[in-house]
Coordinates of C-alpha atoms in Angstrom, one line a residue:
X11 CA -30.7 -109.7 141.8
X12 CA -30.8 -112.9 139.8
X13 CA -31.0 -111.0 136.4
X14 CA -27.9 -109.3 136.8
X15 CA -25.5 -109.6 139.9
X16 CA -23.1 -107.1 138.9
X17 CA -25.9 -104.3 138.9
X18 CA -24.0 -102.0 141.3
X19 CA -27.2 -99.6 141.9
X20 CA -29.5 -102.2 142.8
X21 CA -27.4 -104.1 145.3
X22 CA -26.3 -100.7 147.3
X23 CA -30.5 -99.7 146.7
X24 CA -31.0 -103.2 148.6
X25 CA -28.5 -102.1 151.0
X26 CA -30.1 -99.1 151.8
X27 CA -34.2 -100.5 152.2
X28 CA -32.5 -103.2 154.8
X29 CA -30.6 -101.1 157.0
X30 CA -34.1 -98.9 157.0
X31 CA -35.7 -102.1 158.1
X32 CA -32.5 -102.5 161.3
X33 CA -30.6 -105.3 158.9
X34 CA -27.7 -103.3 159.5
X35 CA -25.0 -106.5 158.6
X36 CA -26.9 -107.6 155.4
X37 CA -26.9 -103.7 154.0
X38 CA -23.3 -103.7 154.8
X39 CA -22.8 -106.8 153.1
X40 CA -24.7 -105.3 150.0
X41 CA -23.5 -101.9 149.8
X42 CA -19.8 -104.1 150.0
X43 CA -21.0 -106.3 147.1
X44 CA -22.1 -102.8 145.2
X45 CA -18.6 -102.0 145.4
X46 CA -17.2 -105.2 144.0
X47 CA -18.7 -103.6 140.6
X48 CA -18.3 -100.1 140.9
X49 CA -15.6 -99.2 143.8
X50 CA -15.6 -95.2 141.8
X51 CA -19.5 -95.0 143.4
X52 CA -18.8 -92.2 145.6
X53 CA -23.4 -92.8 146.4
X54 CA -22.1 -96.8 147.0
X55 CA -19.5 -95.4 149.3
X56 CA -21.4 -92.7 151.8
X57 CA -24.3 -95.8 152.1
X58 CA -21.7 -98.0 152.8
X59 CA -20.9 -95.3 155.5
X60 CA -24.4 -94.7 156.7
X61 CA -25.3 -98.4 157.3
X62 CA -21.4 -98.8 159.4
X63 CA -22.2 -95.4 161.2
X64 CA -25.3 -97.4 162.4
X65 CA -23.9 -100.3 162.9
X66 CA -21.7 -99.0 165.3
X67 CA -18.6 -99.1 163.5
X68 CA -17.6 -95.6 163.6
X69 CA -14.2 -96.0 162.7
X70 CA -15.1 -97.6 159.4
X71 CA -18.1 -95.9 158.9
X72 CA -15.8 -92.4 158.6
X73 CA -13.1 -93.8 156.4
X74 CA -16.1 -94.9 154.1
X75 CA -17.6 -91.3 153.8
X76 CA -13.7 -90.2 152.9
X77 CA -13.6 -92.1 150.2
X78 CA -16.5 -90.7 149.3
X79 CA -15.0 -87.0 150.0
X80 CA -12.3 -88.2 147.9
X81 CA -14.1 -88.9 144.8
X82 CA -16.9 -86.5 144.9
X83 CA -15.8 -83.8 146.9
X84 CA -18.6 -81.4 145.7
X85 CA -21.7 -83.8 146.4
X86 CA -23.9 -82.1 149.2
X87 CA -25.0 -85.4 150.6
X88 CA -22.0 -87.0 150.5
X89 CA -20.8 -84.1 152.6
X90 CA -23.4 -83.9 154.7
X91 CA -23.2 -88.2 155.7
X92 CA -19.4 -87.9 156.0
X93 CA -20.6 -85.0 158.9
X94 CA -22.8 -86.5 160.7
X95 CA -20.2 -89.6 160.4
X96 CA -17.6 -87.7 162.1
X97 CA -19.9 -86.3 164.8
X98 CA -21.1 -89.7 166.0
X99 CA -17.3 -90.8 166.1
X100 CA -16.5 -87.7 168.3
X101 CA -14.2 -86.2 165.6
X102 CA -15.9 -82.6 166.1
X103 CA -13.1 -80.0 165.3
X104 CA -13.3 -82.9 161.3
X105 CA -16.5 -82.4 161.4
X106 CA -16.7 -78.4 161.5
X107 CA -13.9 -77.7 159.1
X108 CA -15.9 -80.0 156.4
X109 CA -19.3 -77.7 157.5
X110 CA -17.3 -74.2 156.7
X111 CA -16.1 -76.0 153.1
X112 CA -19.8 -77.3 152.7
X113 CA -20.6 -73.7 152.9
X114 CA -24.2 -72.2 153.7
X115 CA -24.2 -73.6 156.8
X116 CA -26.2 -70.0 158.2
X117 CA -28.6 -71.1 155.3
X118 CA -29.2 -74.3 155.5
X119 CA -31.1 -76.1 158.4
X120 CA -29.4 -79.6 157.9
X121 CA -26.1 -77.7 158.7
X122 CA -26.8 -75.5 161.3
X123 CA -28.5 -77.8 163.3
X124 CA -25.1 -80.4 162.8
X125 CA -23.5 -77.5 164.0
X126 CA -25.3 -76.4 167.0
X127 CA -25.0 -80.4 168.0
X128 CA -21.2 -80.2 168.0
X129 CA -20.9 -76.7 169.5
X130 CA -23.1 -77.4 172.6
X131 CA -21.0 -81.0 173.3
X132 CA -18.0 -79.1 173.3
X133 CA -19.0 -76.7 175.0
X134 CA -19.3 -73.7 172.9
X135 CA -22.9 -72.7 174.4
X136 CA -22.7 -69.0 172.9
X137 CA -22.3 -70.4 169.2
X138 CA -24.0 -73.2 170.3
X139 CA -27.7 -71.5 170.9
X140 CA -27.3 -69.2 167.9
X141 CA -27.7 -72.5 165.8
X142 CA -30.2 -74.3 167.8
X143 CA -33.3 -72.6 166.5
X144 CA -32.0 -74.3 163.3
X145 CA -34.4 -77.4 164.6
X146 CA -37.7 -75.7 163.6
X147 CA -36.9 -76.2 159.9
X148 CA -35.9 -80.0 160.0
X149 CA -39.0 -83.0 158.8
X150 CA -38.5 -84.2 161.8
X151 CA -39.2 -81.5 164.2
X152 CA -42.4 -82.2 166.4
X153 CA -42.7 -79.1 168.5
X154 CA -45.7 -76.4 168.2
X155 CA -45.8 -74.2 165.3
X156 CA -45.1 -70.7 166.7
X157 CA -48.5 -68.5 166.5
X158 CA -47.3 -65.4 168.7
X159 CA -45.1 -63.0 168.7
X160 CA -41.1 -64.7 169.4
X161 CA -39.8 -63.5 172.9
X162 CA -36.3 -62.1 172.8
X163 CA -35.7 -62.7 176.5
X164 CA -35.8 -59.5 177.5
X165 CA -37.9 -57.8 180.4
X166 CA -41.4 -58.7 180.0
X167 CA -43.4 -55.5 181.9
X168 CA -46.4 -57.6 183.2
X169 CA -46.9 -59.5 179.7
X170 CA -47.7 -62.9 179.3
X171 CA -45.1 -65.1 178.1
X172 CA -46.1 -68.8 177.0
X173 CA -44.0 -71.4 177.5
X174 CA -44.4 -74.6 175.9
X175 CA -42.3 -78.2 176.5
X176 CA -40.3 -79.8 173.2
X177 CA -38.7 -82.8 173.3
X178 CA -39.2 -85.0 176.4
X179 CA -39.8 -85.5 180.0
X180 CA -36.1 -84.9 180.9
X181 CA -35.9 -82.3 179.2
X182 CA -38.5 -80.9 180.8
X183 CA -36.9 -81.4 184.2
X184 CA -33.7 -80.2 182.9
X185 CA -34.9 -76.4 181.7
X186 CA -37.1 -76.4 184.8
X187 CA -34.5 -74.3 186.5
X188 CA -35.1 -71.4 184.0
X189 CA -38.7 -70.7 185.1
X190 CA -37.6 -69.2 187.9
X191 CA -35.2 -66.5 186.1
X192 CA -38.1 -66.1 183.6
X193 CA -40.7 -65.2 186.2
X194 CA -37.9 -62.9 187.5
X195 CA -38.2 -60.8 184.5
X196 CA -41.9 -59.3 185.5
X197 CA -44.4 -61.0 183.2
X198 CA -46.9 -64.2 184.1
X199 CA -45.8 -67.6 182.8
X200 CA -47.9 -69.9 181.0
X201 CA -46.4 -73.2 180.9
X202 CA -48.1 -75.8 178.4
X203 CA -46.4 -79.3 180.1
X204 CA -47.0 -82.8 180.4
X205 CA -49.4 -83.7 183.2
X206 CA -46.6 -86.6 184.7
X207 CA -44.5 -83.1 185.6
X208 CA -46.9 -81.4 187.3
X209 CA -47.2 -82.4 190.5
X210 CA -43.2 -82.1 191.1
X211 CA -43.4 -78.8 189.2
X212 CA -46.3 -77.2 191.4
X213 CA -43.9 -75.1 193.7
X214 CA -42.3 -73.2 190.7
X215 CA -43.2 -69.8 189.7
X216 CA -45.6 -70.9 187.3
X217 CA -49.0 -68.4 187.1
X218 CA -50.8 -70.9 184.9
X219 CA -49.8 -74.8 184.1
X220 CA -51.6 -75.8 180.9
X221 CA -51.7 -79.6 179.6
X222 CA -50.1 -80.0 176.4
X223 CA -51.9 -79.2 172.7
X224 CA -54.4 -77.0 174.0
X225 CA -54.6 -73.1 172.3
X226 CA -52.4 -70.5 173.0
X227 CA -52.3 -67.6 174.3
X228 CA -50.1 -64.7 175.8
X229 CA -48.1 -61.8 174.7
X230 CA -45.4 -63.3 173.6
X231 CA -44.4 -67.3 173.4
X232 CA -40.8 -69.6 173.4
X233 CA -39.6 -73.2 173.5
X234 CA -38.1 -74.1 177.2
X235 CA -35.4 -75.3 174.9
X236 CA -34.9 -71.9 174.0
X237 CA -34.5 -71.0 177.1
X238 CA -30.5 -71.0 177.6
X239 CA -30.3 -69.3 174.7
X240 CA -32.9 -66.5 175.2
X241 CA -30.9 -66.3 179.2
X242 CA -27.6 -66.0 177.9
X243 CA -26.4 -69.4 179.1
X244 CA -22.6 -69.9 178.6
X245 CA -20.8 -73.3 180.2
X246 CA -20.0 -71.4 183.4
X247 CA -23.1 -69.7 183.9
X248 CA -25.6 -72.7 184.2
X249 CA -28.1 -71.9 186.5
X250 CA -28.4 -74.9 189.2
X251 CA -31.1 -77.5 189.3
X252 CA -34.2 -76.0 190.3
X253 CA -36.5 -77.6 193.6
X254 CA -38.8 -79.9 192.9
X255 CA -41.9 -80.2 194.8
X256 CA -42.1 -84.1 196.5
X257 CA -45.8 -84.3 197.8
X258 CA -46.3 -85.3 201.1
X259 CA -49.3 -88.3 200.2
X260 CA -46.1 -89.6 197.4
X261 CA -44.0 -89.8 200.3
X262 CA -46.2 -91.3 202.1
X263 CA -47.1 -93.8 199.7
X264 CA -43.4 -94.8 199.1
X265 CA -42.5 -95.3 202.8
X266 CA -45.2 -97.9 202.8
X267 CA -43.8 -99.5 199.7
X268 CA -40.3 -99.9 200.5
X269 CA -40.5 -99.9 204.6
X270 CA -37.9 -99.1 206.8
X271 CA -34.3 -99.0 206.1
X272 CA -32.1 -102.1 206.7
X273 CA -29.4 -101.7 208.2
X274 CA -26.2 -102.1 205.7
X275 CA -28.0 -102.5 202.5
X276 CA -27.3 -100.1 200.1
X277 CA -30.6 -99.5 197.7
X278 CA -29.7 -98.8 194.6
X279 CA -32.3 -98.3 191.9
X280 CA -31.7 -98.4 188.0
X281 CA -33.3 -97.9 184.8
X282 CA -31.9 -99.9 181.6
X283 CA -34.2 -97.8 179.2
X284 CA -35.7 -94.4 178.2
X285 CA -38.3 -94.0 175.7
X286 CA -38.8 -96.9 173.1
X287 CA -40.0 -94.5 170.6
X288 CA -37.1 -92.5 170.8
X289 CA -35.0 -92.2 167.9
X290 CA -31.7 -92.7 170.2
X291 CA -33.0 -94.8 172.3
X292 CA -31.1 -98.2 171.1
X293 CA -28.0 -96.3 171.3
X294 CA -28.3 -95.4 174.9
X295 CA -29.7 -98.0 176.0
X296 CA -28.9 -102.1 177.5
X297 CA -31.1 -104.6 179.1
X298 CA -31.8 -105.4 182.5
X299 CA -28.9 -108.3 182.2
X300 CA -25.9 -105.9 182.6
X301 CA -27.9 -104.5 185.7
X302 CA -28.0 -107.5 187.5
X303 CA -24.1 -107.7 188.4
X304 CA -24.8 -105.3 190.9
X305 CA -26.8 -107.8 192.9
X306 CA -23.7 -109.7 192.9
X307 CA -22.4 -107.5 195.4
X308 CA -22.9 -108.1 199.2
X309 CA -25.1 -105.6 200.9
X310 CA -26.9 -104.2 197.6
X311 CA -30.7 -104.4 197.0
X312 CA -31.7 -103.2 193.7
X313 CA -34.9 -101.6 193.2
X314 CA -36.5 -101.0 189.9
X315 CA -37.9 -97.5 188.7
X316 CA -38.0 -99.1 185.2
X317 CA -41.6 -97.7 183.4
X318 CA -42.9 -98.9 179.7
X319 CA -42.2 -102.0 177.4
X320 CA -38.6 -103.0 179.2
X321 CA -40.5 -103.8 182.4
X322 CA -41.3 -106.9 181.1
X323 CA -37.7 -107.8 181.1
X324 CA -38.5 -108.0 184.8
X325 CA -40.5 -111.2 184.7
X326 CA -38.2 -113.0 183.0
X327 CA -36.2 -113.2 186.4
X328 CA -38.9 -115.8 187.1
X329 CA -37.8 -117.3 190.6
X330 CA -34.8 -115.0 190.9
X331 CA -37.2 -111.9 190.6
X332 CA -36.7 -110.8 194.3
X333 CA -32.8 -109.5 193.3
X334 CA -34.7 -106.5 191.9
X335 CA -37.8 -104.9 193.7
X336 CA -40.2 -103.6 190.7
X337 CA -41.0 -100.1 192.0
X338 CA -42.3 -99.4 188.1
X339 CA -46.1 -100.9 188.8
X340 CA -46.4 -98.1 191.9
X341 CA -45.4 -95.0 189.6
X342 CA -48.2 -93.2 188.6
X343 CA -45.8 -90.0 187.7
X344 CA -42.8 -87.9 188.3
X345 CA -44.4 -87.1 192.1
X346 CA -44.5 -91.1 192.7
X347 CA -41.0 -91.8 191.4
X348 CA -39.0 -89.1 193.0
X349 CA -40.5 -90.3 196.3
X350 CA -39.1 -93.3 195.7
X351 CA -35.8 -91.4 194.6
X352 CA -35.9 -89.6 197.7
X353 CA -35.7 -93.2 200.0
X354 CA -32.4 -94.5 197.4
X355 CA -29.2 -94.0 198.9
X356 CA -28.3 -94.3 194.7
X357 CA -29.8 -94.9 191.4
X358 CA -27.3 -96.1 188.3
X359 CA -28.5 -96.2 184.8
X360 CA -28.7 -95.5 181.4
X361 CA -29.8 -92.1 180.3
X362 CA -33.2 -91.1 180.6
X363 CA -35.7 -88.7 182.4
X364 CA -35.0 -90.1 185.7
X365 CA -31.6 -88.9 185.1
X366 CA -32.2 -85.4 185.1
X367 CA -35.0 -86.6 188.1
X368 CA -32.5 -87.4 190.6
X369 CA -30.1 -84.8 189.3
X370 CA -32.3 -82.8 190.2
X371 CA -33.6 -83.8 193.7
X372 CA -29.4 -83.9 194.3
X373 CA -29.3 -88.3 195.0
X374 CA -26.5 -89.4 194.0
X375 CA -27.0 -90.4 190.2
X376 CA -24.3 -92.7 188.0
X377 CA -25.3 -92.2 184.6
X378 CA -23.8 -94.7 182.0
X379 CA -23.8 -92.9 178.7
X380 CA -23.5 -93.9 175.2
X381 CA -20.0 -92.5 173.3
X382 CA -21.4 -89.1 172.2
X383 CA -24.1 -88.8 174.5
X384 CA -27.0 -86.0 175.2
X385 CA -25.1 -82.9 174.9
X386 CA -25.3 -81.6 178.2
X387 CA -22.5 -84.2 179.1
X388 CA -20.2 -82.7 177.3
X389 CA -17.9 -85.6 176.0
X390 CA -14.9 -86.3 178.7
X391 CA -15.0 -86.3 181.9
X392 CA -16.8 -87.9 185.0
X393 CA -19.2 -85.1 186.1
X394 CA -21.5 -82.7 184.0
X395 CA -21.9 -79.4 185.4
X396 CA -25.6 -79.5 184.6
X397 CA -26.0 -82.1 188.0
X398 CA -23.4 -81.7 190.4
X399 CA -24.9 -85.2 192.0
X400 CA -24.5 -86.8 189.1
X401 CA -21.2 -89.4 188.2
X402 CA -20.7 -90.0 184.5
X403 CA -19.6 -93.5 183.2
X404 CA -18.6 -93.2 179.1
X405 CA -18.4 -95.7 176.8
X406 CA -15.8 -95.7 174.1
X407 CA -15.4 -95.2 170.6
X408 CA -16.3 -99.1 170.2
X409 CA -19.2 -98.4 171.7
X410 CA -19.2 -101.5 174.0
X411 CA -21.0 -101.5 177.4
X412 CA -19.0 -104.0 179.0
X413 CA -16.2 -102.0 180.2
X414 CA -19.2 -99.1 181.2
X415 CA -20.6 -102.0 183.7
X416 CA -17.1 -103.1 184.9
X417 CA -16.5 -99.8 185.8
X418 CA -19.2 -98.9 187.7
X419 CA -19.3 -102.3 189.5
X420 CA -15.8 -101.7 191.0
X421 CA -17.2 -98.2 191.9
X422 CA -20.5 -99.7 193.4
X423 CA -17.9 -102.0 195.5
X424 CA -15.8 -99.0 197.0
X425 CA -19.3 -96.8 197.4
X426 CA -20.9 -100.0 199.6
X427 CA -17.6 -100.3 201.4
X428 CA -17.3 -96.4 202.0
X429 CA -20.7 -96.7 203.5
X430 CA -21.0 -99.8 205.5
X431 CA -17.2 -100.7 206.2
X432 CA -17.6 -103.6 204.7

C-alpha cells in the first residue's frame, strides 16, 4: 500500500483476504478506502457488501450490493452477492424477483440452491424440495456421492432402500420421523448414521443401522434430507416427531446424577453452542454469559448439557461454578443426554442438535434463534410446526441478543411463577 495509496484494486483485494481471515471492521474499512478512489467499482461495491453482510450489518450490507446492481446490472456475481445479501436480511420476495432477472436459475446450482433456501423459510415446501437437490452440485457439499440407483419415493416391493445421514446430528433427529413412513412403503431400510444416534434410534423401523462411510449397498439409495421431498411434505402435512428410544441403564445413570427433585426448583438446562466447525455456527450462537441471568432468578437451577470446546467456558465460573451443574462430562451420546432431558422440567438455548433432541422427546424447549434461522423455523412467529414443544425466541434484523435474553428471562419469571406460585 505504501507505493501507491490510491490503488483502488489492491485496497478492496486487502479488504477481501482480511474479512477471509474474520477482520471483518478492517476489510470494511478497506473496501471503504477502495471507494475513496474509484466509487464507479461496482467489484469494490458488492465486497464492500460481502464483508457488512458478515459483519452483521444487513441493512448496509444490501444498500452496498444495490449500488452495485445499479452500476453493473448484468455482472453474475454481483447478482448473485446482492442475493444472498437480501436473504440474510430477510428481504425474500427482493431476493427472488432478482433470481428470475438473473435467469438460469433451473440451470445453475448457486441459484437454485438460494432459491430452495428462501422457499423452504417461507414456507413454500412444494417449490421448496424441487430445488433442494440443487445442494449436490455446490464445492461445498459433503455428503456421499450417489452409487445406486436414485429412489423416487414410490413403493418399494421388498427392495432395499439405503438411507444415508447429510448434514448433522439435528438433522438427523429431525428426519427421524420419516423412517417410519419409509418402512411403511414395503422395502427394508438401511440406515448409514452416526453411532451418537443409535442408541435413541434403536426402536425405529430400521432393518439394518450401519456406521457412517462404510460401502453401500441396496436397491435403491436417498439422503434423509431428501426425505420430505421424496414424501410429498408440504407446511401442513409435517409428519410429527418420531419416538425416541431412552434406555433404561441412561435413565438410570441420570437419576443417580441429578438425584431427586427439589421441591420448587425449576431445572432448566441450556446449551450456548452447536458445532464449532459449523459454518453458521458464530451466527447462532452466544457464550455462557447471557445464560447466566437465569440463575438470577429465585427457584431456577441451571444444568449444563453443553458438549465440545464451549465447555470450557464452564470453568471460568471458578468459585461461582455451582450456578450451573456441568451435565456435559456424563454424556457419552444422544441416549445419555435425553435421559438427562427427560429429568428437565425445561431446556433454553441456542440452536443446535439438542434442539430438535428435546423437540423431539416433547420437553418443553425455548429456542433462541439467530434473525434468519434454520429453515424449519420459518421466520415469524413463536412456535415451529416442526416441534409443537418447542417456543421460539427471534432476534431482529440488528441481530443483537440482548433483547432475545430479556425476553426469555421475563418468560422464565412467569414460567417459575406458573409452576411454583411464587
Amino acid at each position: 500500500m505504501h507505493a501507491n495509496p490510491h490503488d483502488a484494486g489492491a485496497w478492496s483485494t486487502l479488504g477481501v483476504l482480511l474479512r477471509r481471515s474474520g477482520k471483518l471492521n478492517v476489510a470494511i474499512a478497506c473496501h471503504n478506502r477502495a471507494l475513496n478512489c474509484a466509487p464507479e467499482n461496482a467489484n469494490i461495491w458488492t465486497n464492500l457488501g460481502n464483508a457488512l453482510t458478515e459483519a452483521g450489518r444487513l441493512a448496509d450490507a444490501v444498500a452496498a450490493q444495490e449500488e452495485a446492481l445499479r452500476r453493473e446490472p448484468d455482472n453474475p456475481r454481483v447478482a448473485f452477492n446482492a442475493i444472498v445479501g437480501l436473504r440474510q436480511a430477510g428481504r425474500f420476495a427482493e431476493a427472488l424477483a432478482l433470481i428470475d432477472r438473473a435467469g438460469g436459475a433451473t440451470a445453475d446450482p448457486a441459484l437454485r440452491w438460494e432459491r430452495a433456501l428462501i422457499r423452504l423459510q417461507i414456507g413454500d415446501y412444494v417449490h421448496g424440495f424441487d430445488d433442494y437437490g440443487a445442494r449436490r452440485a455446490l464445492p461445498t457439499y459433503n455428503g456421499r456421492s450417489a452409487t445406486l440407483p436414485a429412489w423416487d419415493g414410490g413403493v418399494l416391493d421388498g427392495r432395499s432402500v439405503f438411507l444415508t445421514s447429510e448434514q448433522g446430528l439435528g438433522d438427523a433427529l429431525l428426519m427421524a420421523r420419516y423412517l417410519p413412513l419409509v418402512k411403511a412403503l414395503g422395502g427394508r431400510v438401511l440406515y448409514e448414521g452416526h453411532a451418537d444416534l443409535r442408541r435413541v434410534l434403536s426402536g425405529l423401523p430400521i432393518d439394518e443401522y450401519r456406521g457412517w462411510g462404510g460401502p453401500v449397498d441396496g436397491d435403491v439409495e436417498a439422503s434423509q434430507m431428501d426425505l420430505p421431498g421424496l414424501l410429498g411434505t408440504t407446511l401442513a402435512s409435517i409428519p410429527p416427531p418420531v419416538r425416541l428410544t431412552v434406555p433404561e441403564e441412561a435413565r438410570r445413570k441420570a437419576l443417580g446424577i441429578l438425584g431427586p427433585r427439589e421441591p420448587g426448583i425449576l431445572r432448566v438446562g441450556i446449551v450456548w453452542s452447536g458445532r464449532v466447525t459449523f459454518a453458521d455456527n458464530a451466527r447462532r450462537a452466544t457464550g455462557l454469559a447471557p445464560f447466566l441471568r437465569f440463575a438470577e432468578i429465585p427457584g431456577v437451577q441451571l444444568y449444563s448439557l453443553q458438549k465440545g470446546p464451549p465447555e470450557a467456558e464452564l470453568a471460568a465460573l471458578g468459585p461461582a461454578r455451582q450456578l450451573v451443574v456441568p451435565l456435559g462430562p456424563e454424556l457419552e451420546d444422544f441416549a445419555d443426554t435425553a435421559a438427562m432431558v427427560e429429568q428437565l422440567d425445561l431446556v433454553i438455548m441456542t440452536d443446535s442438535s439438542v434442539a430438535h433432541l428435546a423437540g423431539a422427546l416433547g420437553t418443553p424447549v425455548w429456542n433462541l434463534v439467530q434473525y434468519v434461522p434454520y429453515w424449519i423455523y420459518g421466520f415469524t412467529g413463536a412456535w415451529t410446526p416442526w416441534y409443537p414443544t418447542m417456543r421460539l425466541f427471534r432476534q431482529g434484523m440488528d441481530l443483537d441478543w440482548r433483547p432475545v435474553f430479556d425476553a426469555a428471562a421475563g418468560a422464565l419469571r412467569a414460567e417459575v411463577r406458573r409452576r411454583t406460585g411464587h
